[in-house]
XYZ file of N, CA and C in Angstrom:
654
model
N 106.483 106.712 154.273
C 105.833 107.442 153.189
C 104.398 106.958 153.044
N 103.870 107.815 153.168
C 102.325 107.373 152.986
C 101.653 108.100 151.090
N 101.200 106.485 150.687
C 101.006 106.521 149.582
C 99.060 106.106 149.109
N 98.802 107.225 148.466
C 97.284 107.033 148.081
C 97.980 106.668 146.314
N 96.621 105.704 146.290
C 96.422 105.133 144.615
C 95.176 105.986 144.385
N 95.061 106.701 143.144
C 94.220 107.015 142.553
C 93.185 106.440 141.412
N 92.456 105.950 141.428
C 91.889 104.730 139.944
C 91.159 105.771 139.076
N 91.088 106.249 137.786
C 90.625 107.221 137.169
C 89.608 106.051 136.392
N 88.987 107.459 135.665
C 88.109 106.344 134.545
C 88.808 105.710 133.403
N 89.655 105.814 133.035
C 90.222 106.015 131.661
C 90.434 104.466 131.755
N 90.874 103.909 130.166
C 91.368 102.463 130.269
C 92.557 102.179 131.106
N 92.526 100.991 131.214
C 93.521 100.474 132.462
C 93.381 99.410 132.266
N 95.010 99.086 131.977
C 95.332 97.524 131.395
C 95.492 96.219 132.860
N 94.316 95.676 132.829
C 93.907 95.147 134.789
C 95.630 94.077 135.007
N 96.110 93.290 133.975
C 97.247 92.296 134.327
C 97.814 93.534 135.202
N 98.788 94.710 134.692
C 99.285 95.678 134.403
C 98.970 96.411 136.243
N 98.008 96.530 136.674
C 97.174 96.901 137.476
C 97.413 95.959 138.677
N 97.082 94.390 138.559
C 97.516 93.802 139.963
C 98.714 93.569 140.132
N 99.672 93.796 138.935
C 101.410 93.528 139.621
C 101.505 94.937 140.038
N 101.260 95.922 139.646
C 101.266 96.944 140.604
C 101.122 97.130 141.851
N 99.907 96.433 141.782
C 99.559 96.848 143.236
C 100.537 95.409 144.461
N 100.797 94.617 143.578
C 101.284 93.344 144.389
C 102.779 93.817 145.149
N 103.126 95.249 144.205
C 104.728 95.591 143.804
C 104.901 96.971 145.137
N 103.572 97.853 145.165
C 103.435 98.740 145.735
C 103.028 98.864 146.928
N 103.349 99.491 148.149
C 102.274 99.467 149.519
C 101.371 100.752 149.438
N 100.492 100.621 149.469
C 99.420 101.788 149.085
C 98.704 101.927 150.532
N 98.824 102.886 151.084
C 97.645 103.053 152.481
C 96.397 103.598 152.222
N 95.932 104.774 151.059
C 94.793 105.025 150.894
C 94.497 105.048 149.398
N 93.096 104.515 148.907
C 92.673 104.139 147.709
C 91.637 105.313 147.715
N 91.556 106.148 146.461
C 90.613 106.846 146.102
C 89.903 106.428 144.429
N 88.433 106.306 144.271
C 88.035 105.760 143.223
C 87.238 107.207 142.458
N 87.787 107.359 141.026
C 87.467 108.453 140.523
C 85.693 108.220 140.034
N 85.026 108.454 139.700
C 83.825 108.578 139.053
C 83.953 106.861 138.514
N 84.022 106.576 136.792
C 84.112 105.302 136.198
C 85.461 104.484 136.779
N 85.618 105.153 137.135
C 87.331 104.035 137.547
C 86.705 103.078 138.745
N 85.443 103.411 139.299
C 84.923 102.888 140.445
C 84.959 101.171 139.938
N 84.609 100.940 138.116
C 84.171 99.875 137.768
C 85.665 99.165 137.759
N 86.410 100.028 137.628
C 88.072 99.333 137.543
C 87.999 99.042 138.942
N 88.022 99.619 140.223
C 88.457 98.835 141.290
C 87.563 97.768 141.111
N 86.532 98.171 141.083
C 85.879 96.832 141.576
C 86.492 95.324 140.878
N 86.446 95.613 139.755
C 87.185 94.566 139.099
C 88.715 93.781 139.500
N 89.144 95.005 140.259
C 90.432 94.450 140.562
C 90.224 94.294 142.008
N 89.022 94.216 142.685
C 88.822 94.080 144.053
C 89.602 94.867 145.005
N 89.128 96.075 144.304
C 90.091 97.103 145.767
C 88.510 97.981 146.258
N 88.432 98.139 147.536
C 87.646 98.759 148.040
C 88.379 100.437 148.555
N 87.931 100.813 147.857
C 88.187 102.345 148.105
C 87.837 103.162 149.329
N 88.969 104.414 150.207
C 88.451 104.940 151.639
C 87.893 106.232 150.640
N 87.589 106.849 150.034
C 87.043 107.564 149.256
C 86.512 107.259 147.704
N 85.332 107.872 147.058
C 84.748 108.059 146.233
C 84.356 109.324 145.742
N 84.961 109.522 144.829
C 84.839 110.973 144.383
C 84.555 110.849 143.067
N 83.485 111.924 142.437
C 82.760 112.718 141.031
C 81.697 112.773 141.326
N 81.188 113.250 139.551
C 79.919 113.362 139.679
C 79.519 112.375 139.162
N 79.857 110.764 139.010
C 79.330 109.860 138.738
C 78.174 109.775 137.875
N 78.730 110.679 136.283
C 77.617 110.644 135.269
C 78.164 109.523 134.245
N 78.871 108.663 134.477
C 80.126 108.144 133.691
C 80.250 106.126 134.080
N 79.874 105.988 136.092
C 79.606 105.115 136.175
C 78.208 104.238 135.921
N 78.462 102.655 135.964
C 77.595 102.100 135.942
C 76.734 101.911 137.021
N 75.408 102.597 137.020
C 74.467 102.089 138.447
C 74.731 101.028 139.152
N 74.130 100.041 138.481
C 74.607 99.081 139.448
C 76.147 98.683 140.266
N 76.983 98.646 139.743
C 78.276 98.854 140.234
C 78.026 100.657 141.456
N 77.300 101.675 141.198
C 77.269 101.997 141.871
C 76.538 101.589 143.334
N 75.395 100.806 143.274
C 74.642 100.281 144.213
C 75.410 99.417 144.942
N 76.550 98.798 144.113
C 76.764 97.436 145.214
C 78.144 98.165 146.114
N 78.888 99.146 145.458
C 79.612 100.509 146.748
C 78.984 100.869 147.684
N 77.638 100.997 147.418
C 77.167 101.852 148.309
C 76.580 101.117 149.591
N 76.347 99.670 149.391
C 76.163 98.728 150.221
C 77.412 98.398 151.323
N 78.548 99.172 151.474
C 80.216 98.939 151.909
C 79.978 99.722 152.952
N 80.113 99.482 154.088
C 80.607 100.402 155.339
C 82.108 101.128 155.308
N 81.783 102.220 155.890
C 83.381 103.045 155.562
C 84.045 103.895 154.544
N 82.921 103.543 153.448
C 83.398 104.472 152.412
C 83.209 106.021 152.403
N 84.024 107.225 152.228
C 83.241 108.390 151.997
C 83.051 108.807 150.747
N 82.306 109.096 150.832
C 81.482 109.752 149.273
C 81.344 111.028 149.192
N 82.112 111.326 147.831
C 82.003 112.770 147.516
C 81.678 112.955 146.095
N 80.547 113.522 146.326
C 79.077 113.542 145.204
C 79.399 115.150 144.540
N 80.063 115.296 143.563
C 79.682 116.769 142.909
C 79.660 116.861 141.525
N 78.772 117.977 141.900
C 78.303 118.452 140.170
C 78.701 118.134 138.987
N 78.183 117.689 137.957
C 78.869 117.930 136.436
C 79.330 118.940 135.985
N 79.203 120.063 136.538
C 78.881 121.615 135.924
C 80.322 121.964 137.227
N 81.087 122.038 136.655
C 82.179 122.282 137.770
C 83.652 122.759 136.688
N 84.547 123.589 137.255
C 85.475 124.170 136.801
C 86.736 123.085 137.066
N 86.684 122.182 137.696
C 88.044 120.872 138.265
C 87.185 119.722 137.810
N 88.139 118.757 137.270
C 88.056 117.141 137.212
C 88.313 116.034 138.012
N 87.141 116.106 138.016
C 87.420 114.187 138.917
C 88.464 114.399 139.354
N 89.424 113.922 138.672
C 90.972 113.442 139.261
C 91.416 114.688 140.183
N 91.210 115.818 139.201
C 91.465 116.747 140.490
C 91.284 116.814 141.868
N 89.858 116.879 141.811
C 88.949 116.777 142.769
C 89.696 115.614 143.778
N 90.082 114.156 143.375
C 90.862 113.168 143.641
C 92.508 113.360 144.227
N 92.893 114.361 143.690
C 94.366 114.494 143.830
C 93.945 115.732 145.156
N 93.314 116.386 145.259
C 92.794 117.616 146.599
C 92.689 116.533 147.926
N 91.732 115.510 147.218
C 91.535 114.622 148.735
C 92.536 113.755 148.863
N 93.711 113.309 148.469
C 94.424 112.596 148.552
C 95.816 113.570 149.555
N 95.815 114.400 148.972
C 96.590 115.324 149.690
C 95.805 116.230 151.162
N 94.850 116.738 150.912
C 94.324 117.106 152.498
C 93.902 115.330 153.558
N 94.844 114.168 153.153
C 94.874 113.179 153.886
C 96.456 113.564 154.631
N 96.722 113.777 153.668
C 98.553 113.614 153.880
C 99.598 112.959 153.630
N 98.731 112.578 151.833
C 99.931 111.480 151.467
C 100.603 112.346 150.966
N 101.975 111.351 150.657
C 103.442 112.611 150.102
C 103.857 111.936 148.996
N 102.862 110.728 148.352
C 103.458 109.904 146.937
C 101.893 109.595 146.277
N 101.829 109.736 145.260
C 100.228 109.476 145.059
C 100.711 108.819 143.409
N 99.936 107.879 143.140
C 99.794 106.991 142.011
C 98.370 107.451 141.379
N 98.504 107.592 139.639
C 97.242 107.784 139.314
C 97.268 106.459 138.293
N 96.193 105.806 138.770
C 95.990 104.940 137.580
C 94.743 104.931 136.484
N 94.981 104.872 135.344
C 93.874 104.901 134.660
C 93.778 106.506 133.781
N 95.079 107.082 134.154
C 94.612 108.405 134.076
C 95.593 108.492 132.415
N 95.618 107.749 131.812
C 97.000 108.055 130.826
C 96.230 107.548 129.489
N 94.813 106.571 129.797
C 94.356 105.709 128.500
C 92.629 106.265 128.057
N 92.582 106.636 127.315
C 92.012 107.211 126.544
C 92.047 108.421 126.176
N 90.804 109.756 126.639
C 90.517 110.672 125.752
C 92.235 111.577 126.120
N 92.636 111.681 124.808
C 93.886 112.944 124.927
C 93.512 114.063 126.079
N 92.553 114.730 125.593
C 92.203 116.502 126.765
C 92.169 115.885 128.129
N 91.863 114.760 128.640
C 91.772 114.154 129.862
C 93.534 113.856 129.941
N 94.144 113.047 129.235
C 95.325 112.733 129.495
C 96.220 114.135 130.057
N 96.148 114.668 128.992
C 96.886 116.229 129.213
C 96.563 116.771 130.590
N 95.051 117.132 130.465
C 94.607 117.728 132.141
C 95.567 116.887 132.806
N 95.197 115.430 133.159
C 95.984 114.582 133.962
C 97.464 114.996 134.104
N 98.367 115.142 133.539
C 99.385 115.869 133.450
C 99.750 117.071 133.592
N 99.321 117.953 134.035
C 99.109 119.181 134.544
C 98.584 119.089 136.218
N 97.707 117.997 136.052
C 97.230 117.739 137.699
C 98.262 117.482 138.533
N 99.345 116.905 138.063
C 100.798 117.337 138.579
C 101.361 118.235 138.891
N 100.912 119.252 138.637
C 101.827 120.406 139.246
C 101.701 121.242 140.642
N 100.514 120.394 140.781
C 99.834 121.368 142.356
C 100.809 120.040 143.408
N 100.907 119.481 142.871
C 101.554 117.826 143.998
C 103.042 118.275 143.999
N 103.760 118.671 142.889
C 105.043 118.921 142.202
C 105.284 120.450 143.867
N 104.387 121.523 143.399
C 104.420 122.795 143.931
C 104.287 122.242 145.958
N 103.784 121.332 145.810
C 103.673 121.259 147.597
C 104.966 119.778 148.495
N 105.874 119.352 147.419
C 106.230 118.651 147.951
C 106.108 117.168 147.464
N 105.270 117.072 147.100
C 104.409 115.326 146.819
C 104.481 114.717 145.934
N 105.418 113.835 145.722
C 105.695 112.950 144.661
C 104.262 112.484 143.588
N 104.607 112.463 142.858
C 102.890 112.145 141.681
C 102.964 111.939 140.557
N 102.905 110.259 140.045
C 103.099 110.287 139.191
C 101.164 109.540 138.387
N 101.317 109.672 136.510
C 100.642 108.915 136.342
C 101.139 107.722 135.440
N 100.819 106.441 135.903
C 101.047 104.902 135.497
C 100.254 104.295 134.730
N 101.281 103.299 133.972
C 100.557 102.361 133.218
C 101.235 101.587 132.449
N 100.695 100.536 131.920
C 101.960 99.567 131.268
C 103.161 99.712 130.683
N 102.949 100.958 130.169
C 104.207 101.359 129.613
C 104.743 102.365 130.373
N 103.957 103.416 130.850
C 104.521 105.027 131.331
C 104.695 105.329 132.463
N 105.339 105.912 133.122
C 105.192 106.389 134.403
C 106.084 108.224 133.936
N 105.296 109.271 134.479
C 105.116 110.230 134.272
C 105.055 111.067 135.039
N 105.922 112.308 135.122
C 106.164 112.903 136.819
C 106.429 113.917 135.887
N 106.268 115.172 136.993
C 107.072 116.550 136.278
C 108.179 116.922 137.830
N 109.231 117.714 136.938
C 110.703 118.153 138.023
C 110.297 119.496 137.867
N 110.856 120.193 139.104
C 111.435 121.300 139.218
C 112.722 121.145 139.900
N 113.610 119.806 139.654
C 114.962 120.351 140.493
C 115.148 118.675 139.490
N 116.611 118.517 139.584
C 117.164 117.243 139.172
C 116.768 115.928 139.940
N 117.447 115.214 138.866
C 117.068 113.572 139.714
C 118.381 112.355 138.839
N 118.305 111.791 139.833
C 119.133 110.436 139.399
C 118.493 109.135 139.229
N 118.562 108.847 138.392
C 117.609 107.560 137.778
C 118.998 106.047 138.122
N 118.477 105.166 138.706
C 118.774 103.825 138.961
C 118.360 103.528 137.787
N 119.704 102.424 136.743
C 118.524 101.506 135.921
C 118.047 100.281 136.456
N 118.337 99.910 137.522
C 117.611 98.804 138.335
C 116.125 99.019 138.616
N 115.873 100.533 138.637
C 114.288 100.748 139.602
C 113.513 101.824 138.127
N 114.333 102.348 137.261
C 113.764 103.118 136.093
C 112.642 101.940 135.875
N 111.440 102.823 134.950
C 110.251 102.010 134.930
C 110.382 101.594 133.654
N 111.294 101.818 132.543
C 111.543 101.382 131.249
C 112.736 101.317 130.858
N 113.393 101.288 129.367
C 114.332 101.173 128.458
C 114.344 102.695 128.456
N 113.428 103.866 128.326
C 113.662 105.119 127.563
C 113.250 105.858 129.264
N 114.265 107.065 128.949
C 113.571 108.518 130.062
C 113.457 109.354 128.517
N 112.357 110.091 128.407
C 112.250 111.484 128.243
C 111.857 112.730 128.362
N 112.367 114.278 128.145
C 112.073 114.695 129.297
C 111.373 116.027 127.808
N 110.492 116.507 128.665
C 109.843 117.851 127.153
C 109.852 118.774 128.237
N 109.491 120.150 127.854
C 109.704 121.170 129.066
C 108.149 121.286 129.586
N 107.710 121.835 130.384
C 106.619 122.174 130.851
C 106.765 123.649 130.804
N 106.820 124.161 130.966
C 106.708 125.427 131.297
C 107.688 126.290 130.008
N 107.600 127.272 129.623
C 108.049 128.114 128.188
C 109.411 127.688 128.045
N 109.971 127.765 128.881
C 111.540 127.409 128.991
C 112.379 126.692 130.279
N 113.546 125.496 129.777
C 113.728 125.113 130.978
C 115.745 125.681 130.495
N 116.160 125.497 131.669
C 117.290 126.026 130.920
C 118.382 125.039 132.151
N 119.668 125.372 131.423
C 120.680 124.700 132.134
C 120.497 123.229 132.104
N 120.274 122.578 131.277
C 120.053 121.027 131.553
C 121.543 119.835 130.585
N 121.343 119.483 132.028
C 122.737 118.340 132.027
C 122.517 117.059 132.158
N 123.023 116.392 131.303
C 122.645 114.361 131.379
C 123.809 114.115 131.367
N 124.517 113.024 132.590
C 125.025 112.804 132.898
C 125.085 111.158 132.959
N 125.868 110.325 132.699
C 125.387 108.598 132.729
C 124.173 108.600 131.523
N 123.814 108.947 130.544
C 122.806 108.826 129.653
C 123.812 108.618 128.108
N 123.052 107.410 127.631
C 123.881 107.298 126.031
C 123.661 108.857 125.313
N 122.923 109.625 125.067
C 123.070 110.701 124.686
C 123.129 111.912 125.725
N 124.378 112.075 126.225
C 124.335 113.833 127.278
C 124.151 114.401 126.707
N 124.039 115.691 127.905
C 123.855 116.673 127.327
C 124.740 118.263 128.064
N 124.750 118.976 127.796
C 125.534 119.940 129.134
C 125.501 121.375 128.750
N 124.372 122.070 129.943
C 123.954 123.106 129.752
C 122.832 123.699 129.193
N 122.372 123.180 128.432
C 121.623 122.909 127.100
C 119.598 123.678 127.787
N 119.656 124.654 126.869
C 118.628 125.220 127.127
C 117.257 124.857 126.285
N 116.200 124.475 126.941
C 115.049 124.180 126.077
C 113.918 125.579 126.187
N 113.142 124.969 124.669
C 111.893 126.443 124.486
C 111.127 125.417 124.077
N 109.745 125.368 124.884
C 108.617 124.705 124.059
C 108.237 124.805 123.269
N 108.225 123.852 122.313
C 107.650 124.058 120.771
C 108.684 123.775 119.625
N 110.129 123.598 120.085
C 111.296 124.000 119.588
C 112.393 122.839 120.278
N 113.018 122.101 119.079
C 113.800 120.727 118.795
C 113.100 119.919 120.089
N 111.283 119.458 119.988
C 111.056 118.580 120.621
C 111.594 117.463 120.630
N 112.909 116.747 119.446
C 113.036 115.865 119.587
C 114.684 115.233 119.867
N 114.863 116.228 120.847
C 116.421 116.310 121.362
C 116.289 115.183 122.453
N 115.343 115.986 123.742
C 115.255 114.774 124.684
C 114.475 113.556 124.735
N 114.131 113.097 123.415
C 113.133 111.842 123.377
C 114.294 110.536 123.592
N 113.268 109.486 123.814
C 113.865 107.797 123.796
C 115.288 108.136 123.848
N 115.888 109.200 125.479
C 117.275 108.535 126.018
C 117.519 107.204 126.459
N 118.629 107.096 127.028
C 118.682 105.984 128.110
C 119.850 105.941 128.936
N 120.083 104.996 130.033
C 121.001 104.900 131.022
C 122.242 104.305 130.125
N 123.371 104.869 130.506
C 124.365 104.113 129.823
C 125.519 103.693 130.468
N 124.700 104.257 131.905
C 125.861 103.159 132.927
C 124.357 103.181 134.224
N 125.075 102.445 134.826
C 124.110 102.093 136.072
C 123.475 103.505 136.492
N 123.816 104.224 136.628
C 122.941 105.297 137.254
C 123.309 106.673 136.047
N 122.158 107.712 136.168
C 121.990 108.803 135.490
C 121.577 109.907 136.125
N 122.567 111.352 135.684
C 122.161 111.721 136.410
C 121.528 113.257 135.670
N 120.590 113.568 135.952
C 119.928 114.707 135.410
C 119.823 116.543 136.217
N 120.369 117.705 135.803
C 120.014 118.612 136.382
C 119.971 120.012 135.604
N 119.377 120.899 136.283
C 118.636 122.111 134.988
C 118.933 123.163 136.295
N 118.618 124.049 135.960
C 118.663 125.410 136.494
C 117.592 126.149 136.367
N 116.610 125.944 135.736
C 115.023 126.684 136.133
C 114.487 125.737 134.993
N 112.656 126.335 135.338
C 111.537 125.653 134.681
C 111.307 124.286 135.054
N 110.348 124.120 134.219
C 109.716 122.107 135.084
C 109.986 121.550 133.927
N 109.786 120.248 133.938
C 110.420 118.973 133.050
C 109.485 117.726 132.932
N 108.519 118.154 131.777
C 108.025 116.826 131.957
C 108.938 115.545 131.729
N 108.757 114.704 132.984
C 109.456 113.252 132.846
C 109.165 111.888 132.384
N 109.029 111.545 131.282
C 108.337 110.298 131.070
C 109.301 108.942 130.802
N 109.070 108.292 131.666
C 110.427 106.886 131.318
C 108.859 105.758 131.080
N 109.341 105.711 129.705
C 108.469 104.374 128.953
C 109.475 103.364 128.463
N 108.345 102.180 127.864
C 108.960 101.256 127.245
C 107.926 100.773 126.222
N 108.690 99.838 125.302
C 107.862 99.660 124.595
C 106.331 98.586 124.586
């Protein structure tokens, strides 16, 4: 499996950040616009650089640009896609099939959200994608899944719908099941919040629509 890390601008908790990476095998690093100042900090040299770098610090940009090997992709402010987007396009015309976004979950909300939606073009082609961070790890389904609580990334899964309606959904191994059970966005958001495993493995499945997945902790 070939896996690109994504570093966004957003906050990013750095402890949080090198057990990650100590935990993960990553083959290609892409650095979003400000997130450039996060690798650097965490000493990752990036095979791509992507934005419009109105966001980083000059100097931190000067001392990248001094690196053999890097490619740089310089575009506009004035553009209809985000950074990360832009980030998640080149990560995939590489040919990874698992992509990590980091940085992409801490700060401005409208960025978080976009970020979560930037999932669905990865979701639609195959490609595992989630976005991370001390607490969250965040994926959207279009088909079921079975959660290990050995490898789950928290205490809680929960799941909200993405799309108007998800329907047919079954929890299976979870302290609260469920069976059959049709969701409408907007409507008893707080059925599938803070589940959990209630035996070693769980198992989850629906019959149409996507699922946002979020397994946090506290």
């Amino acid at each position: 499996m070939k896996t690109c890390l994504v570093v966004t601008g957003g906050k990013t908790d750095e402890a949080f950040a090198r057990s990650f990476l100590l935990q993960e095998s990553i083959q290609k690093i892409i650095a979003v616009d400000r997130g450039l100042e996060t690798a650097g900090r965490l000493g990752l040299v990036p095979d791509y650089i992507v934005g419009d770098f109105d966001s980083v610090d000059p100097q931190v940009l000067a001392e990248y640009k001094k690196l053999p090997f890097i490619v740089w992709e310089h575009h506009k402010p004035e553009k209809n896609q985000t950074d990360t987007e832009l980030a998640r396009n080149r990560a995939m015309t590489l040919g990874c099939d698992r992509i990590f976004f980091l940085g992409a979950t801490g700060g401005r909300l409208d960025h978080m959200l976009a970020n979560i939606h930037t999932l669905y073009v990865c979701m639609q082609k195959g490609v595992e994608a989630y976005l991370v961070d001390a607490q969250n790890r965040v994926s959207l389904l279009d088909e079921g899944r079975t959660f290990c609580r050995s490898s789950q990334w928290g205490k809680y899964i929960s799941f909200l719908p993405y799309t108007d309606r998800v329907t047919g959904i079954t929890l299976e191994g979870f302290r609260y099941p469920l069976t059959g059970k049709n969701l409408k966005k907007g409507q008893e958001p707080g059925l599938c919040i803070s589940n959990e495993l209630a035996e070693e493995y769980g198992t989850l499945r629906f019959s149409g629509g996507v699922l946002v997945c979020m397994e946090t902790r506290d």
